[in-house]
Amino acid sequence: LIGYPREIAGMLPREAKWAMVRGVHSIRGEELEPLDVEDLRLKISELALEVDVFAISSYLGVRNSAHEAAAREMAEETGLPCVCGHELTSELNSVERALTVFFNARLIPLIVGLIESVERALRARGIDAPMNVVKSDGCLMGRDMAMQRPIDTMYSGPVASVGGARWLTGIKDALVLDMGGTTTDIARLVGGRPKGSEGVSLDKYRLAVGTLD
């Protein structure tokens, strides 16, 4: 975390391993306080012994991503995956961005394992085809982007069902029910289009992830 007030620590999930360094930009993207490079390098080296992925968020990183980029360059020297908040969302809400980049980092090892397992199964069956993954908003992304931005796959199952129902039936006005093993998700089609949602919640945490209502 770069330039955040210390109160942010109480808003993060308990299992988060985090460190805070100094460095501040203004709302206009002007540097008000330089990044504390030496402290950053020390904390990255300490965290590298405890984490599988680095998640980097600067308080106003969407207005100037220079501090996040510098932190990423250092973190990548450890050989661990790394993702920055400005790469995931342009949301100004600094708490939502920090939470989004944290949960995205947690999902990276899981989705990498999933995609690699699917690819092994395809190769074993002699299938040579590119892989696309459904996003939370119903669009598609390639396997490389999915492995960097797994947070964008939240609710992709029910979202895919909405698109599938529209394509298979040709019906433009409907309620689409995705009935799974644990939940039933309902979306409304009006004029062939579902209503969008500005964000999703994961337990008590609000994330900057666009999806369908």
Short mmCIF file of C-alpha atoms in Angstrom, two decimals:
data_model
loop_
_atom_site.label_atom_id
_atom_site.label_comp_id
_atom_site.label_asym_id
_atom_site.label_seq_id
_atom_site.Cartn_x
_atom_site.Cartn_y
_atom_site.Cartn_z
CA LEU A 1 0.00 0.00 0.00
CA ILE A 2 1.48 3.33 -1.07
CA GLY A 3 0.40 6.61 0.51
CA TYR A 4 -2.70 5.23 2.25
CA PRO A 5 -3.83 6.41 5.69
CA ARG A 6 -3.11 3.75 8.32
CA GLU A 7 -6.84 3.25 8.90
CA ILE A 8 -6.93 1.15 5.71
CA ALA A 9 -5.36 -1.71 7.66
CA GLY A 10 -8.59 -2.26 9.57
CA MET A 11 -10.55 -2.53 6.31
CA LEU A 12 -8.44 -5.34 4.82
CA PRO A 13 -9.23 -9.03 5.34
CA ARG A 14 -7.44 -10.52 8.34
CA GLU A 15 -5.44 -12.94 6.23
CA ALA A 16 -3.86 -10.14 4.21
CA LYS A 17 -0.09 -9.75 4.57
CA TRP A 18 0.49 -6.08 3.95
CA ALA A 19 3.04 -3.30 4.22
CA MET A 20 2.72 0.45 3.85
CA VAL A 21 5.23 2.87 2.35
CA ARG A 22 5.26 6.62 1.88
CA GLY A 23 4.60 8.33 -1.44
CA VAL A 24 1.69 10.59 -2.37
CA HIS A 25 0.13 12.06 -5.52
CA SER A 26 -2.51 14.76 -5.69
CA ILE A 27 -5.93 14.30 -7.23
CA ARG A 28 -4.43 15.88 -10.37
CA GLY A 29 -1.63 13.33 -10.48
CA GLU A 30 1.13 15.65 -9.25
CA GLU A 31 3.70 14.08 -6.94
CA LEU A 32 3.38 15.62 -3.47
CA GLU A 33 5.71 13.19 -1.69
CA PRO A 34 8.27 10.94 -3.42
CA LEU A 35 8.11 7.18 -3.13
CA ASP A 36 10.25 5.88 -0.26
CA VAL A 37 12.29 3.54 -2.44
CA GLU A 38 14.57 2.17 0.27
CA ASP A 39 11.71 1.32 2.62
CA LEU A 40 9.79 -0.22 -0.29
CA ARG A 41 12.71 -2.46 -1.24
CA LEU A 42 13.09 -3.63 2.36
CA LYS A 43 9.41 -4.44 2.77
CA ILE A 44 9.21 -6.27 -0.55
CA SER A 45 12.13 -8.47 0.46
CA GLU A 46 10.42 -9.25 3.78
CA LEU A 47 7.02 -9.99 2.23
CA ALA A 48 8.54 -12.17 -0.48
CA LEU A 49 9.24 -14.77 2.21
CA GLU A 50 5.54 -14.99 3.14
CA VAL A 51 3.42 -14.42 0.02
CA ASP A 52 2.74 -16.07 -3.34
CA VAL A 53 1.66 -12.91 -5.22
CA PHE A 54 2.20 -9.17 -4.78
CA ALA A 55 -0.77 -6.79 -4.92
CA ILE A 56 0.18 -3.11 -5.22
CA SER A 57 -2.18 -0.20 -4.71
CA SER A 58 -1.32 3.50 -4.49
CA TYR A 59 -3.81 5.88 -2.89
CA LEU A 60 -4.27 7.86 -6.11
CA GLY A 61 -2.67 5.41 -8.51
CA VAL A 62 -5.42 5.91 -11.08
CA ARG A 63 -4.35 9.54 -11.47
CA ASN A 64 -0.64 8.74 -11.61
CA SER A 65 0.58 5.16 -11.73
CA ALA A 66 4.30 5.97 -11.45
CA HIS A 67 4.64 4.76 -7.84
CA GLU A 68 2.76 1.54 -8.57
CA ALA A 69 4.92 0.90 -11.63
CA ALA A 70 8.11 1.42 -9.63
CA ALA A 71 6.88 -0.93 -6.91
CA ARG A 72 5.94 -3.52 -9.48
CA GLU A 73 9.40 -3.41 -11.03
CA MET A 74 10.94 -4.14 -7.64
CA ALA A 75 8.42 -6.85 -6.76
CA GLU A 76 8.99 -8.66 -10.06
CA GLU A 77 12.68 -9.01 -9.16
CA THR A 78 11.57 -11.60 -6.58
CA GLY A 79 10.18 -13.83 -9.35
CA LEU A 80 6.67 -13.71 -7.88
CA PRO A 81 3.57 -12.62 -9.86
CA CYS A 82 2.55 -9.01 -9.32
CA VAL A 83 -0.54 -6.93 -10.13
CA CYS A 84 -1.24 -3.20 -9.70
CA GLY A 85 -4.49 -1.47 -8.88
CA HIS A 86 -4.41 0.86 -11.88
CA GLU A 87 -4.30 -2.19 -14.18
CA LEU A 88 -7.60 -3.51 -12.82
CA THR A 89 -9.81 -0.45 -12.41
CA SER A 90 -10.01 3.30 -12.86
CA GLU A 91 -12.24 3.54 -9.78
CA LEU A 92 -11.26 6.52 -7.60
CA ASN A 93 -12.49 4.85 -4.41
CA SER A 94 -9.14 3.93 -2.87
CA VAL A 95 -10.55 1.31 -0.49
CA GLU A 96 -12.40 -0.53 -3.27
CA ARG A 97 -9.25 -0.49 -5.40
CA ALA A 98 -7.10 -1.87 -2.58
CA LEU A 99 -9.60 -4.65 -1.90
CA THR A 100 -9.99 -5.43 -5.60
CA VAL A 101 -6.25 -5.79 -6.17
CA PHE A 102 -5.92 -7.90 -2.99
CA PHE A 103 -8.63 -10.40 -3.95
CA ASN A 104 -7.33 -10.48 -7.53
CA ALA A 105 -3.91 -11.49 -6.20
CA ARG A 106 -5.45 -14.22 -4.04
CA LEU A 107 -7.17 -15.71 -7.09
CA ILE A 108 -4.12 -15.80 -9.38
CA PRO A 109 -2.64 -19.12 -8.15
CA LEU A 110 -6.09 -20.73 -8.32
CA ILE A 111 -6.96 -19.67 -11.86
CA VAL A 112 -3.46 -20.44 -13.16
CA GLY A 113 -3.85 -23.98 -11.84
CA LEU A 114 -7.34 -24.27 -13.32
CA ILE A 115 -6.38 -23.03 -16.79
CA GLU A 116 -3.26 -25.20 -16.92
CA SER A 117 -5.34 -28.24 -15.92
CA VAL A 118 -7.88 -27.53 -18.67
CA GLU A 119 -5.09 -27.13 -21.22
CA ARG A 120 -3.54 -30.45 -20.20
CA ALA A 121 -6.91 -32.14 -20.59
CA LEU A 122 -7.38 -30.59 -24.05
CA ARG A 123 -3.92 -31.67 -25.20
CA ALA A 124 -4.56 -35.22 -23.93
CA ARG A 125 -7.59 -35.32 -26.22
CA GLY A 126 -5.73 -33.94 -29.20
CA ILE A 127 -7.59 -30.61 -29.13
CA ASP A 128 -5.51 -27.67 -30.33
CA ALA A 129 -7.66 -24.57 -29.86
CA PRO A 130 -7.19 -21.14 -28.25
CA MET A 131 -8.85 -20.65 -24.88
CA ASN A 132 -11.16 -17.77 -24.07
CA VAL A 133 -12.62 -17.07 -20.65
CA VAL A 134 -15.92 -15.32 -19.92
CA LYS A 135 -15.62 -12.07 -17.99
CA SER A 136 -17.96 -10.75 -15.31
CA ASP A 137 -19.54 -8.36 -17.83
CA GLY A 138 -20.19 -11.05 -20.45
CA CYS A 139 -17.23 -10.23 -22.71
CA LEU A 140 -14.37 -12.63 -23.41
CA MET A 141 -10.68 -12.47 -22.56
CA GLY A 142 -7.74 -14.67 -23.49
CA ARG A 143 -6.09 -17.13 -21.14
CA ASP A 144 -3.07 -14.86 -20.46
CA MET A 145 -5.26 -11.96 -19.36
CA ALA A 146 -7.44 -14.30 -17.29
CA MET A 147 -4.37 -15.47 -15.39
CA GLN A 148 -3.44 -11.85 -14.62
CA ARG A 149 -6.96 -10.58 -13.89
CA PRO A 150 -8.98 -13.44 -12.40
CA ILE A 151 -11.11 -10.97 -10.44
CA ASP A 152 -12.79 -10.21 -13.78
CA THR A 153 -14.22 -13.75 -13.86
CA MET A 154 -16.41 -13.30 -10.77
CA TYR A 155 -20.00 -14.40 -11.55
CA SER A 156 -18.90 -15.36 -15.05
CA GLY A 157 -20.93 -18.59 -14.87
CA PRO A 158 -24.35 -16.97 -14.39
CA VAL A 159 -23.35 -14.16 -16.77
CA ALA A 160 -22.52 -16.70 -19.49
CA SER A 161 -25.91 -18.32 -18.94
CA VAL A 162 -27.63 -15.01 -19.69
CA GLY A 163 -25.82 -14.71 -23.02
CA GLY A 164 -26.44 -18.37 -23.80
CA ALA A 165 -30.15 -18.13 -23.08
CA ARG A 166 -30.46 -15.05 -25.30
CA TRP A 167 -28.60 -16.73 -28.17
CA LEU A 168 -30.29 -20.13 -27.93
CA THR A 169 -33.88 -18.88 -27.64
CA GLY A 170 -33.84 -15.58 -29.52
CA ILE A 171 -36.09 -14.16 -26.79
CA LYS A 172 -35.36 -10.52 -26.03
CA ASP A 173 -37.50 -9.96 -22.93
CA ALA A 174 -37.15 -12.60 -20.25
CA LEU A 175 -36.05 -13.63 -16.79
CA VAL A 176 -33.05 -15.95 -17.03
CA LEU A 177 -32.46 -18.36 -14.15
CA ASP A 178 -29.08 -20.02 -13.71
CA MET A 179 -29.76 -22.93 -11.35
CA GLY A 180 -26.59 -24.37 -9.85
CA GLY A 181 -25.65 -26.66 -7.02
CA THR A 182 -25.81 -23.98 -4.31
CA THR A 183 -27.56 -20.90 -5.74
CA THR A 184 -30.08 -19.75 -8.30
CA ASP A 185 -29.04 -16.52 -10.02
CA ILE A 186 -31.65 -14.44 -11.83
CA ALA A 187 -31.11 -11.75 -14.47
CA ARG A 188 -33.58 -9.75 -16.52
CA LEU A 189 -33.33 -9.27 -20.29
CA VAL A 190 -35.01 -6.17 -21.70
CA GLY A 191 -34.83 -5.64 -25.44
CA GLY A 192 -32.20 -8.35 -25.63
CA ARG A 193 -29.85 -6.66 -23.18
CA PRO A 194 -29.27 -7.29 -19.47
CA LYS A 195 -28.91 -4.49 -16.96
CA GLY A 196 -25.36 -3.78 -15.84
CA SER A 197 -24.11 -3.38 -12.28
CA GLU A 198 -21.46 -0.91 -11.10
CA GLY A 199 -19.77 -3.41 -8.83
CA VAL A 200 -20.02 -6.61 -6.86
CA SER A 201 -19.72 -7.49 -3.20
CA LEU A 202 -17.70 -10.36 -1.80
CA ASP A 203 -19.00 -11.02 1.69
CA LYS A 204 -18.79 -7.54 3.31
CA TYR A 205 -16.27 -6.18 0.81
CA ARG A 206 -17.31 -3.99 -2.10
CA LEU A 207 -15.13 -4.51 -5.18
CA ALA A 208 -14.56 -2.47 -8.34
CA VAL A 209 -15.66 -5.25 -10.70
CA GLY A 210 -18.30 -4.58 -13.34
CA THR A 211 -20.89 -7.32 -13.91
CA LEU A 212 -24.57 -7.84 -14.68
CA ASP A 213 -27.42 -7.12 -12.30
#
